[in-house]
Coordinates of C-alpha atoms and ligand atoms in Angstrom, one line a residue:
M1 CA 103.9 70.9 87.1
D2 CA 103.1 71.6 83.5
Q3 CA 100.9 74.7 83.4
K4 CA 100.2 74.5 79.7
K5 CA 99.1 70.9 80.0
I6 CA 96.9 71.7 83.0
G7 CA 95.4 74.6 81.1
G8 CA 94.6 72.4 78.1
F9 CA 93.0 69.8 80.4
I10 CA 90.9 72.4 82.1
A11 CA 89.7 73.7 78.7
A12 CA 88.9 70.1 77.4
R13 CA 87.0 69.2 80.6
R14 CA 85.1 72.5 80.6
K15 CA 83.9 71.8 77.0
D16 CA 83.1 68.1 77.9
N17 CA 80.9 69.4 80.6
G18 CA 79.2 71.8 78.2
L19 CA 80.4 75.0 79.8
T20 CA 81.6 78.2 78.3
Q21 CA 84.5 80.1 79.9
N22 CA 82.0 82.7 81.0
Q23 CA 79.7 80.1 82.7
L24 CA 82.7 78.4 84.5
A25 CA 84.0 81.8 85.6
E26 CA 80.5 82.8 86.9
M27 CA 80.2 79.6 88.9
L28 CA 83.6 80.2 90.5
G29 CA 82.9 83.9 91.1
I30 CA 85.8 85.1 89.0
T31 CA 86.3 86.7 85.6
D32 CA 86.3 84.8 82.3
K33 CA 89.7 86.5 81.7
A34 CA 91.1 84.5 84.6
V35 CA 89.7 81.2 83.1
S36 CA 91.2 82.1 79.7
K37 CA 94.6 82.7 81.4
W38 CA 94.5 79.2 83.0
E39 CA 93.5 77.6 79.8
T40 CA 96.4 79.1 77.8
G41 CA 98.8 78.1 80.6
K42 CA 99.5 81.7 81.6
S43 CA 98.5 81.3 85.2
M44 CA 97.3 78.7 87.7
P45 CA 94.0 78.8 89.6
D46 CA 94.1 80.2 93.1
L47 CA 94.5 77.4 95.7
S48 CA 91.1 78.2 97.2
L49 CA 89.5 77.4 93.8
F50 CA 91.1 74.0 93.3
C51 CA 88.3 72.1 95.0
P52 CA 85.3 73.9 93.5
L53 CA 87.0 73.7 90.1
C54 CA 87.6 70.0 90.4
D55 CA 83.9 69.5 91.4
L56 CA 82.7 71.5 88.4
L57 CA 84.9 69.7 86.0
H58 CA 84.3 66.2 87.5
I59 CA 88.0 65.5 88.0
T60 CA 90.1 64.8 91.1
L61 CA 92.7 67.1 92.4
N62 CA 95.5 64.8 91.3
E63 CA 94.1 64.8 87.8
L64 CA 94.0 68.6 87.8
L65 CA 97.6 68.8 88.8
A66 CA 98.6 66.1 86.3
G67 CA 96.6 67.7 83.6
E68 CA 95.2 64.3 82.5
F69 CA 92.9 61.5 83.7
I70 CA 94.5 59.1 86.1
P71 CA 93.2 55.6 86.2
D72 CA 92.4 54.4 89.7
E73 CA 95.1 51.7 89.9
N74 CA 97.8 54.3 89.3
L75 CA 96.4 56.8 91.7
K76 CA 98.7 56.4 94.7
E77 CA 101.9 56.1 92.8
K78 CA 101.0 58.9 90.4
S79 CA 99.9 61.3 93.1
N80 CA 103.1 60.8 95.0
Q81 CA 105.1 61.4 91.9
L82 CA 103.1 64.5 91.2
L83 CA 103.5 66.0 94.6
L84 CA 107.2 65.4 94.3
E85 CA 107.2 67.2 91.0
V86 CA 105.1 70.1 92.3
V87 CA 107.3 70.5 95.3
T88 CA 110.6 70.1 93.5
S89 CA 109.8 72.1 90.4
L90 CA 111.6 75.4 90.5
L91 CA 109.2 78.1 90.0
G92 CA 111.3 81.1 89.3
E93 CA 113.2 83.3 91.7
D94 CA 113.4 83.0 95.4
R95 CA 110.7 85.3 96.9
W96 CA 110.8 83.8 100.4
E97 CA 112.1 85.9 103.2
N98 CA 111.9 85.6 106.9
Q99 CA 110.1 88.3 108.7
T100 CA 112.3 89.3 111.5
D101 CA 111.0 92.9 111.8
S102 CA 108.9 93.0 115.0
S103 CA 108.4 96.7 115.2
A104 CA 104.8 97.7 115.4
S105 CA 104.2 98.6 111.8
S106 CA 100.7 98.7 110.5
V107 CA 99.5 95.5 108.7
L108 CA 95.8 96.5 108.2
K109 CA 94.4 100.0 107.8
I110 CA 90.7 100.4 107.3
K111 CA 89.2 103.8 106.6
N112 CA 85.5 104.7 106.4
I113 CA 84.6 101.4 104.9
R114 CA 80.9 100.8 103.8
K115 CA 79.1 97.9 102.2
V116 CA 75.6 98.3 100.8
Y117 CA 73.7 95.3 99.4
E118 CA 71.0 96.2 97.0
T119 CA 68.3 94.0 95.8
E120 CA 65.2 95.0 93.8
S121 CA 63.1 95.5 96.9
T122 CA 65.6 96.1 99.7
V123 CA 68.8 98.0 100.5
T124 CA 70.9 96.7 103.4
E125 CA 73.8 98.6 104.7
A126 CA 75.8 95.7 106.2
V127 CA 78.8 97.7 107.1
K128 CA 78.6 101.4 108.0
D129 CA 81.6 103.7 108.1
V130 CA 84.0 101.4 109.9
S131 CA 87.6 102.5 110.5
F132 CA 90.4 100.7 112.5
E133 CA 94.0 99.7 112.3
I134 CA 95.9 96.6 113.3
T135 CA 99.6 96.5 114.0
K136 CA 102.0 93.6 113.4
G137 CA 101.9 90.8 115.9
R138 CA 98.5 91.5 117.3
F139 CA 95.7 89.0 117.7
V140 CA 92.5 90.9 117.2
G141 CA 89.0 89.6 117.6
I142 CA 85.7 91.0 116.0
M143 CA 82.7 90.1 118.0
G144 CA 79.0 90.8 117.4
A145 CA 75.7 89.1 117.2
S146 CA 74.6 87.2 114.1
G147 CA 73.8 89.7 111.3
S148 CA 76.0 92.5 112.7
G149 CA 78.2 92.5 109.6
K150 CA 81.3 90.6 110.8
T151 CA 81.5 88.3 107.8
T152 CA 80.8 91.1 105.4
L153 CA 83.7 93.1 106.9
L154 CA 86.1 90.1 106.9
N155 CA 85.2 89.2 103.3
M156 CA 86.1 92.8 102.2
I157 CA 89.4 92.5 103.9
A158 CA 89.9 89.1 102.4
T159 CA 89.4 90.8 99.0
I160 CA 86.6 88.3 98.3
D161 CA 84.0 91.1 98.3
K162 CA 84.4 94.7 97.2
A163 CA 83.6 97.6 99.5
T164 CA 81.0 100.1 98.4
S165 CA 83.2 102.9 99.6
G166 CA 86.2 103.5 101.8
Q167 CA 89.8 102.3 101.9
I168 CA 91.5 99.1 102.9
E169 CA 95.2 98.9 103.1
I170 CA 97.0 95.6 103.7
D171 CA 100.8 95.5 104.1
G172 CA 100.8 99.0 102.7
H173 CA 98.9 98.1 99.5
D174 CA 95.5 99.8 98.8
I175 CA 93.5 96.8 97.6
A176 CA 90.9 98.9 95.7
G177 CA 93.7 99.7 93.2
L178 CA 94.2 96.0 92.3
S179 CA 92.7 94.3 89.3
E180 CA 90.8 91.0 89.5
N181 CA 93.8 89.2 88.4
D182 CA 96.2 90.9 90.7
L183 CA 93.9 90.1 93.6
A184 CA 94.4 86.4 93.3
S185 CA 98.1 86.7 93.6
F186 CA 97.7 89.4 96.3
R187 CA 95.7 86.9 98.4
R188 CA 98.4 84.3 97.9
E189 CA 101.2 86.6 98.9
H190 CA 99.7 88.6 101.7
L191 CA 96.8 86.6 103.3
G192 CA 96.3 83.4 105.1
F193 CA 92.9 81.8 105.8
V194 CA 91.6 79.6 108.6
F195 CA 87.9 79.3 108.0
Q196 CA 85.5 76.9 109.5
E197 CA 84.7 75.5 106.0
Y198 CA 88.0 76.2 104.4
N199 CA 89.7 73.0 105.1
L200 CA 92.4 70.8 103.7
L201 CA 92.3 69.0 100.4
D202 CA 91.1 65.5 101.0
T203 CA 93.3 63.6 98.5
L204 CA 96.5 65.0 99.9
T205 CA 98.3 64.2 103.1
V206 CA 98.8 66.9 105.7
Y207 CA 102.4 67.3 104.6
E208 CA 101.3 67.5 100.9
N209 CA 98.7 70.1 101.7
I210 CA 101.2 72.4 103.3
A211 CA 103.8 71.7 100.7
L212 CA 101.4 72.6 97.9
A213 CA 100.6 75.9 99.5
L214 CA 104.3 76.7 99.9
T215 CA 105.1 75.6 96.3
I216 CA 102.3 77.7 94.9
K217 CA 103.8 80.6 96.9
Q218 CA 107.1 79.8 95.1
M219 CA 109.1 78.8 98.1
P220 CA 112.3 77.1 97.0
K221 CA 112.3 73.4 97.3
E222 CA 115.1 73.2 99.8
T223 CA 113.2 75.3 102.3
V224 CA 109.8 73.6 102.0
K225 CA 110.7 70.4 103.8
Q226 CA 112.5 72.1 106.7
T227 CA 109.8 74.7 107.1
I228 CA 107.1 72.1 107.4
I229 CA 109.1 69.9 109.8
D230 CA 109.9 72.8 112.0
L231 CA 106.4 74.2 112.2
A232 CA 104.9 70.8 112.7
G233 CA 107.2 70.1 115.6
K234 CA 106.3 73.5 117.2
L235 CA 102.6 72.9 116.8
G236 CA 102.8 69.3 118.0
I237 CA 101.5 67.6 114.8
S238 CA 104.7 65.9 113.6
E239 CA 103.1 62.4 114.0
I240 CA 100.2 63.2 111.7
L241 CA 102.1 64.8 108.8
H242 CA 101.7 61.8 106.6
K243 CA 98.0 61.1 107.4
F244 CA 95.1 62.2 105.3
P245 CA 92.7 64.8 106.6
Y246 CA 89.9 62.2 107.1
E247 CA 92.3 60.2 109.4
I248 CA 92.7 63.1 111.9
S249 CA 90.5 65.0 114.3
G250 CA 88.8 68.4 113.5
G251 CA 91.1 70.1 115.9
Q252 CA 94.2 68.6 114.3
R253 CA 92.8 69.6 110.9
Q254 CA 92.4 73.2 112.0
R255 CA 96.0 73.3 113.4
C256 CA 97.2 72.0 110.0
A257 CA 95.2 74.8 108.3
C258 CA 97.0 77.1 110.7
I259 CA 100.4 75.8 109.7
R260 CA 99.4 76.1 106.1
A261 CA 98.3 79.7 106.7
I262 CA 101.4 80.7 108.6
A263 CA 104.0 78.7 106.5
T264 CA 103.6 81.0 103.6
N265 CA 104.4 83.9 105.8
P266 CA 101.4 86.1 105.1
G267 CA 101.1 89.6 106.4
L268 CA 97.7 88.9 107.8
I269 CA 95.8 85.7 108.8
L270 CA 92.0 85.9 108.6
A271 CA 89.9 83.5 110.6
D272 CA 86.1 83.4 110.5
E273 CA 84.6 81.5 113.4
P274 CA 87.5 79.0 113.2
T275 CA 86.4 77.2 116.4
G276 CA 82.8 77.0 115.3
A277 CA 82.9 73.3 114.6
L278 CA 85.3 72.2 117.4
D279 CA 84.7 70.9 120.9
S280 CA 86.0 73.1 123.7
H281 CA 89.3 71.3 124.1
A282 CA 90.2 71.5 120.4
A283 CA 89.0 75.1 120.3
A284 CA 91.3 76.0 123.2
Q285 CA 94.2 74.3 121.4
L286 CA 93.5 76.2 118.2
L287 CA 93.3 79.5 120.1
E288 CA 96.6 78.8 121.9
T289 CA 98.1 78.1 118.5
F290 CA 97.0 81.6 117.2
V291 CA 98.5 83.2 120.3
M292 CA 101.7 81.3 119.8
L293 CA 101.9 82.3 116.1
C294 CA 101.5 86.0 117.1
R295 CA 104.0 85.9 119.9
K296 CA 106.7 83.7 118.3
Y297 CA 106.3 84.5 114.6
T298 CA 104.9 88.0 114.9
A299 CA 102.0 86.8 112.9
T300 CA 99.0 89.1 112.8
V301 CA 95.6 87.5 113.2
L302 CA 92.1 88.9 112.7
M303 CA 89.5 86.5 114.0
V304 CA 85.7 86.8 113.8
T305 CA 83.8 85.1 116.6
H306 CA 80.5 85.4 118.4
D307 CA 81.9 83.4 121.4
V308 CA 83.4 85.1 124.5
F309 CA 85.6 82.2 125.3
S310 CA 87.4 82.5 122.0
A311 CA 87.5 86.3 122.2
S312 CA 89.3 86.1 125.6
Y313 CA 92.4 84.8 123.9
C314 CA 92.7 88.0 121.8
D315 CA 94.8 91.1 122.6
E316 CA 92.1 93.3 121.4
I317 CA 88.4 93.1 120.7
L318 CA 86.2 95.2 118.3
F319 CA 82.5 94.9 119.0
M320 CA 80.2 95.2 116.0
Q321 CA 76.6 95.9 116.1
D322 CA 74.3 96.9 113.2
G323 CA 77.2 97.3 110.9
K324 CA 79.2 99.6 113.1
I325 CA 82.0 99.2 115.6
K326 CA 80.4 100.2 118.8
A327 CA 83.3 99.7 121.2
S328 CA 86.8 98.2 121.5
L329 CA 88.6 96.6 124.4
K330 CA 92.4 96.1 124.8
R331 CA 93.7 93.4 127.0
E332 CA 95.6 95.0 129.9
Q333 CA 97.8 93.4 132.5
E334 CA 95.1 90.8 133.3
N335 CA 94.6 87.1 132.9
K336 CA 92.2 85.5 130.4
Q337 CA 89.5 85.2 133.1
E338 CA 89.6 88.9 133.9
F339 CA 89.5 89.8 130.3
F340 CA 86.7 87.3 129.7
T341 CA 84.6 89.1 132.4
R342 CA 85.3 92.5 130.8
I343 CA 84.3 91.2 127.4
L344 CA 81.1 89.8 128.9
D345 CA 80.3 93.2 130.5
T346 CA 81.0 95.2 127.4
F347 CA 79.0 92.8 125.2
A348 CA 76.0 93.0 127.5
K349 CA 76.1 96.8 127.6
I350 CA 76.2 97.1 123.9
T351 CA 73.6 94.5 123.0
G352 CA 71.6 94.7 126.2
G353 CA 71.7 90.9 126.2
V354 CA 73.8 87.9 127.2
P355 CA 76.4 86.8 124.7
Y356 CA 77.1 83.3 123.5
V357 CA 79.5 81.4 125.7
S358 CA 80.8 78.0 124.8
Ligands
ADP1 P1 77.5 88.3 110.6 O1 78.6 87.6 109.9 O2 77.9 89.3 111.7 O3 76.5 87.3 111.0 P2 76.9 89.3 107.9 O4 78.0 90.1 107.5 O5 76.8 87.9 107.3 O6 76.8 89.2 109.5 O7 75.5 90.1 107.5 C1 75.3 91.4 107.8 C2 74.0 91.9 107.2 O8 74.2 92.0 105.8 C3 72.8 91.0 107.4 O9 71.7 91.8 107.6 C4 72.7 90.2 106.2 O10 71.4 89.7 106.0 C5 73.2 91.1 105.1 N1 73.8 90.5 104.0 C6 75.0 89.7 104.0 N2 75.3 89.2 102.8 C7 74.4 89.7 102.0 C8 74.2 89.6 100.5 N3 75.0 88.9 99.8 N4 73.1 90.2 100.0 C9 72.2 90.9 100.8 N5 72.4 91.1 102.1 C10 73.4 90.5 102.7
MG2 MG1 79.2 85.5 109.8

């Protein structure tokens, strides 16, 4: 992967499309400094920006990675070659380490967090003085009716949105202290995402999607293949590794997104309504996968849901209403059904209504 060439190609395509650095940055919700860094080959765009960037520049993902136009007839051959290059290119020192420490250290600490949205006519306090802490290996759910502030809270933790006040500490780092540029690499290093919409890149196979994430994270090439094969075996998707996302089911896609999230070994996996677009069987499989990741890999998962069925897989539930955490529940020595019933009761008490059950 030739960062300078890619940067030059981004710059040329941006100009061809009549955009200034500023305009492109604005469309992507980042700073123009970041765009300038890509264009001079000093940094690569964040993985989450690949698809929107390609759309805006009217190029394919393969062309972005190649840093040049690829004629249709060469597409397959060229994309394989590219992936090989991406995966095998040595990108600096080995930063990969296995997390064996399963002591209950704190992964996420939130203190007095607030978010106020102000428009000309209205002021909305979407999140009001929320504090909580999540320790390593826990599967924590945030429940609440639509409009209660769940996504706003998750986006602040995801470093996508800035808090109005308060403190967020992830893996011991206070994220308020990080610059816009540091945030992109922080996300890459410490966070994994499984969002309803945040899916796989269409022009890459499942294997390539995961390999790309690992390579961007600078995992050494020898480790990439084995990591993917191991995880795919454990999650039961070995047979679909060489299929393209459009060839597999929604549930399989989400499990692939899970592997991609976990494979880079992030401190915290964030999921916003991850089962929202799945049928109940696929939803159950995805939730089992999260549970397994927490138990076996000491992954830590924070999942937003408005669905009691999904919530009953969690170890702990925080209930949000009107921007505040109104109650929390910890799963005791009880099965999913018993926990399900307690969640229903708590939800009904808080909202005075019947929650959503799928
Ligand atoms: P949830 O995810 O629980 O449905 P949200 O976090 O999306 O809730 O929204 C919480 C509140 O904040 C809602 O009243 C919503 O209208 C408001 N809100 C969310 N995003 C914005 C925004 N960008 N500008 C203004 N108000 C917003
Ligand atoms: Mg939401």
